[in-house]
Amino acid sequence: MTSHQTTQTMKPATAAKKLGVYLQATPAEFQEGVVSRNELSALQADPPQWLLDLRRNGPHPRPVVAAKLGVSIAGLARGGVTDALTTEQIDALKADPPEWLQQERATQAEVRKEAVRIKEKNAAEGDRPRS
């Protein structure tokens, strides 16, 4: 009996998401092909210049934009940001934050505080002896 090992592949959109880059900004050959797990690992271990440039300058996908601005993806949408942004655009927003960004950052801070409070409460309840 012989065993056949198939190479697992993923769509370019999935690979771009795992790499944290905006798919439409990647080279055409990346967008049009499939990416194997080995190829993804190689891209992560030794990124080519195009990947380094995208990670540094963008355009960045919304999850990366949200993280860099310290808000949620929903907060970006509420602020009217629906497209990918470059690092330069993100830096401009940080330098002179509009009202929506200040509001969303405050909301995120409250969400984080509440998450810590719940975690501490659950930990304290877990320490109590059960009857």
PDB file of C-alpha atoms in Angstrom:
ATOM      1  CA  MET A   1       0.000   0.000   0.000  1.00  0.00           C
ATOM      2  CA  THR A   2       1.420   3.358  -0.950  1.00  0.00           C
ATOM      3  CA  SER A   3       0.561   6.572   0.781  1.00  0.00           C
ATOM      4  CA  HIS A   4      -0.098   9.637  -1.257  1.00  0.00           C
ATOM      5  CA  GLN A   5       0.666  12.895   0.430  1.00  0.00           C
ATOM      6  CA  THR A   6      -1.190  15.765  -1.146  1.00  0.00           C
ATOM      7  CA  THR A   7       0.153  19.244  -0.830  1.00  0.00           C
ATOM      8  CA  GLN A   8      -2.293  21.501   0.951  1.00  0.00           C
ATOM      9  CA  THR A   9      -2.898  24.720  -0.896  1.00  0.00           C
ATOM     10  CA  MET A  10      -4.885  27.845  -0.198  1.00  0.00           C
ATOM     11  CA  LYS A  11      -6.432  30.593  -2.228  1.00  0.00           C
ATOM     12  CA  PRO A  12      -4.399  33.779  -2.621  1.00  0.00           C
ATOM     13  CA  ALA A  13      -6.942  35.661  -0.460  1.00  0.00           C
ATOM     14  CA  THR A  14      -6.339  33.265   2.429  1.00  0.00           C
ATOM     15  CA  ALA A  15      -2.577  33.493   2.033  1.00  0.00           C
ATOM     16  CA  ALA A  16      -2.721  37.303   1.910  1.00  0.00           C
ATOM     17  CA  LYS A  17      -4.799  37.326   5.086  1.00  0.00           C
ATOM     18  CA  LYS A  18      -2.279  35.079   6.838  1.00  0.00           C
ATOM     19  CA  LEU A  19       0.546  37.347   5.662  1.00  0.00           C
ATOM     20  CA  GLY A  20      -1.334  40.465   6.793  1.00  0.00           C
ATOM     21  CA  VAL A  21      -1.285  42.149   3.391  1.00  0.00           C
ATOM     22  CA  TYR A  22      -3.913  43.613   1.060  1.00  0.00           C
ATOM     23  CA  LEU A  23      -4.491  41.077  -1.730  1.00  0.00           C
ATOM     24  CA  GLN A  24      -5.109  43.644  -4.479  1.00  0.00           C
ATOM     25  CA  ALA A  25      -1.664  45.159  -3.807  1.00  0.00           C
ATOM     26  CA  THR A  26       0.199  41.858  -4.231  1.00  0.00           C
ATOM     27  CA  PRO A  27       1.906  40.907  -7.508  1.00  0.00           C
ATOM     28  CA  ALA A  28      -0.305  39.412 -10.235  1.00  0.00           C
ATOM     29  CA  GLU A  29       1.396  35.999 -10.044  1.00  0.00           C
ATOM     30  CA  PHE A  30       0.531  35.818  -6.328  1.00  0.00           C
ATOM     31  CA  GLN A  31      -3.107  36.808  -6.960  1.00  0.00           C
ATOM     32  CA  GLU A  32      -3.600  34.363  -9.825  1.00  0.00           C
ATOM     33  CA  GLY A  33      -2.021  31.223  -8.375  1.00  0.00           C
ATOM     34  CA  VAL A  34      -2.512  29.028  -5.367  1.00  0.00           C
ATOM     35  CA  VAL A  35      -0.179  29.027  -2.382  1.00  0.00           C
ATOM     36  CA  SER A  36       0.990  25.847  -0.703  1.00  0.00           C
ATOM     37  CA  ARG A  37       1.647  25.686   3.016  1.00  0.00           C
ATOM     38  CA  ASN A  38       5.366  25.317   2.237  1.00  0.00           C
ATOM     39  CA  GLU A  39       5.303  28.423   0.044  1.00  0.00           C
ATOM     40  CA  LEU A  40       3.480  30.359   2.770  1.00  0.00           C
ATOM     41  CA  SER A  41       6.070  29.260   5.328  1.00  0.00           C
ATOM     42  CA  ALA A  42       8.856  30.340   2.978  1.00  0.00           C
ATOM     43  CA  LEU A  43       7.207  33.752   2.472  1.00  0.00           C
ATOM     44  CA  GLN A  44       6.930  34.182   6.238  1.00  0.00           C
ATOM     45  CA  ALA A  45      10.476  33.019   6.956  1.00  0.00           C
ATOM     46  CA  ASP A  46      12.209  34.924   4.164  1.00  0.00           C
ATOM     47  CA  PRO A  47       9.853  37.580   2.775  1.00  0.00           C
ATOM     48  CA  PRO A  48      10.590  38.843  -0.746  1.00  0.00           C
ATOM     49  CA  GLN A  49      11.009  42.582  -1.295  1.00  0.00           C
ATOM     50  CA  TRP A  50       7.418  43.089  -2.463  1.00  0.00           C
ATOM     51  CA  LEU A  51       6.116  41.602   0.790  1.00  0.00           C
ATOM     52  CA  LEU A  52       8.476  43.706   2.913  1.00  0.00           C
ATOM     53  CA  ASP A  53       7.392  46.842   1.036  1.00  0.00           C
ATOM     54  CA  LEU A  54       3.679  46.038   1.444  1.00  0.00           C
ATOM     55  CA  ARG A  55       4.065  45.402   5.155  1.00  0.00           C
ATOM     56  CA  ARG A  56       6.020  48.628   5.602  1.00  0.00           C
ATOM     57  CA  ASN A  57       4.098  51.010   3.321  1.00  0.00           C
ATOM     58  CA  GLY A  58       0.758  49.380   2.582  1.00  0.00           C
ATOM     59  CA  PRO A  59      -1.874  49.602   1.428  1.00  0.00           C
ATOM     60  CA  HIS A  60      -2.890  47.639   4.511  1.00  0.00           C
ATOM     61  CA  PRO A  61      -6.033  45.500   4.890  1.00  0.00           C
ATOM     62  CA  ARG A  62      -8.686  46.690   7.344  1.00  0.00           C
ATOM     63  CA  PRO A  63      -7.630  44.403  10.242  1.00  0.00           C
ATOM     64  CA  VAL A  64      -4.108  45.863  10.059  1.00  0.00           C
ATOM     65  CA  VAL A  65      -5.435  49.425   9.736  1.00  0.00           C
ATOM     66  CA  ALA A  66      -7.695  48.878  12.753  1.00  0.00           C
ATOM     67  CA  ALA A  67      -4.819  47.497  14.832  1.00  0.00           C
ATOM     68  CA  LYS A  68      -2.489  50.347  13.870  1.00  0.00           C
ATOM     69  CA  LEU A  69      -5.153  52.911  14.805  1.00  0.00           C
ATOM     70  CA  GLY A  70      -6.167  51.101  18.003  1.00  0.00           C
ATOM     71  CA  VAL A  71      -9.802  50.609  17.012  1.00  0.00           C
ATOM     72  CA  SER A  72     -12.058  47.756  15.926  1.00  0.00           C
ATOM     73  CA  ILE A  73     -12.885  46.928  12.321  1.00  0.00           C
ATOM     74  CA  ALA A  74     -16.481  47.952  13.057  1.00  0.00           C
ATOM     75  CA  GLY A  75     -15.108  51.242  14.390  1.00  0.00           C
ATOM     76  CA  LEU A  76     -13.342  51.819  11.083  1.00  0.00           C
ATOM     77  CA  ALA A  77     -16.620  51.279   9.262  1.00  0.00           C
ATOM     78  CA  ARG A  78     -18.452  53.658  11.611  1.00  0.00           C
ATOM     79  CA  GLY A  79     -15.721  56.194  10.844  1.00  0.00           C
ATOM     80  CA  GLY A  80     -16.288  55.761   7.122  1.00  0.00           C
ATOM     81  CA  VAL A  81     -13.020  53.903   6.445  1.00  0.00           C
ATOM     82  CA  THR A  82     -13.910  51.057   4.110  1.00  0.00           C
ATOM     83  CA  ASP A  83     -10.806  50.920   1.909  1.00  0.00           C
ATOM     84  CA  ALA A  84      -7.252  49.846   2.546  1.00  0.00           C
ATOM     85  CA  LEU A  85      -4.984  52.619   3.803  1.00  0.00           C
ATOM     86  CA  THR A  86      -1.277  53.236   3.341  1.00  0.00           C
ATOM     87  CA  THR A  87       1.089  53.731   6.254  1.00  0.00           C
ATOM     88  CA  GLU A  88       1.273  57.415   5.307  1.00  0.00           C
ATOM     89  CA  GLN A  89      -2.526  57.762   5.527  1.00  0.00           C
ATOM     90  CA  ILE A  90      -2.594  55.941   8.876  1.00  0.00           C
ATOM     91  CA  ASP A  91       0.175  58.189  10.240  1.00  0.00           C
ATOM     92  CA  ALA A  92      -1.765  61.275   9.097  1.00  0.00           C
ATOM     93  CA  LEU A  93      -4.863  60.062  10.977  1.00  0.00           C
ATOM     94  CA  LYS A  94      -2.775  59.409  14.090  1.00  0.00           C
ATOM     95  CA  ALA A  95      -1.103  62.836  13.890  1.00  0.00           C
ATOM     96  CA  ASP A  96      -4.414  64.705  13.699  1.00  0.00           C
ATOM     97  CA  PRO A  97      -7.105  62.255  14.852  1.00  0.00           C
ATOM     98  CA  PRO A  98     -10.618  63.104  13.678  1.00  0.00           C
ATOM     99  CA  GLU A  99     -13.494  63.034  16.163  1.00  0.00           C
ATOM    100  CA  TRP A 100     -14.622  59.527  15.117  1.00  0.00           C
ATOM    101  CA  LEU A 101     -11.122  58.118  15.742  1.00  0.00           C
ATOM    102  CA  GLN A 102     -10.903  59.650  19.210  1.00  0.00           C
ATOM    103  CA  GLN A 103     -14.353  58.268  20.013  1.00  0.00           C
ATOM    104  CA  GLU A 104     -13.537  54.771  18.718  1.00  0.00           C
ATOM    105  CA  ARG A 105     -10.257  54.674  20.649  1.00  0.00           C
ATOM    106  CA  ALA A 106     -12.154  55.555  23.828  1.00  0.00           C
ATOM    107  CA  THR A 107     -14.666  52.804  23.068  1.00  0.00           C
ATOM    108  CA  GLN A 108     -11.852  50.294  22.539  1.00  0.00           C
ATOM    109  CA  ALA A 109     -10.242  51.311  25.844  1.00  0.00           C
ATOM    110  CA  GLU A 110     -13.559  50.668  27.633  1.00  0.00           C
ATOM    111  CA  VAL A 111     -13.943  47.295  25.912  1.00  0.00           C
ATOM    112  CA  ARG A 112     -10.429  46.285  27.002  1.00  0.00           C
ATOM    113  CA  LYS A 113     -11.059  47.413  30.596  1.00  0.00           C
ATOM    114  CA  GLU A 114     -14.291  45.422  30.733  1.00  0.00           C
ATOM    115  CA  ALA A 115     -12.548  42.324  29.338  1.00  0.00           C
ATOM    116  CA  VAL A 116      -9.876  42.573  32.060  1.00  0.00           C
ATOM    117  CA  ARG A 117     -12.553  43.051  34.744  1.00  0.00           C
ATOM    118  CA  ILE A 118     -14.447  39.951  33.583  1.00  0.00           C
ATOM    119  CA  LYS A 119     -11.256  37.900  33.374  1.00  0.00           C
ATOM    120  CA  GLU A 120     -10.265  38.913  36.913  1.00  0.00           C
ATOM    121  CA  LYS A 121     -13.780  38.195  38.202  1.00  0.00           C
ATOM    122  CA  ASN A 122     -13.770  34.747  36.606  1.00  0.00           C
ATOM    123  CA  ALA A 123     -10.313  34.019  37.997  1.00  0.00           C
ATOM    124  CA  ALA A 124     -11.428  35.058  41.495  1.00  0.00           C
ATOM    125  CA  GLU A 125     -14.527  32.867  41.248  1.00  0.00           C
ATOM    126  CA  GLY A 126     -12.369  29.962  40.108  1.00  0.00           C
ATOM    127  CA  ASP A 127     -10.254  30.273  43.270  1.00  0.00           C
ATOM    128  CA  ARG A 128     -13.218  29.851  45.604  1.00  0.00           C
ATOM    129  CA  PRO A 129     -13.759  26.417  47.103  1.00  0.00           C
ATOM    130  CA  ARG A 130     -16.876  24.697  45.841  1.00  0.00           C
ATOM    131  CA  SER A 131     -19.398  23.179  48.245  1.00  0.00           C
TER     132      SER A 131
END
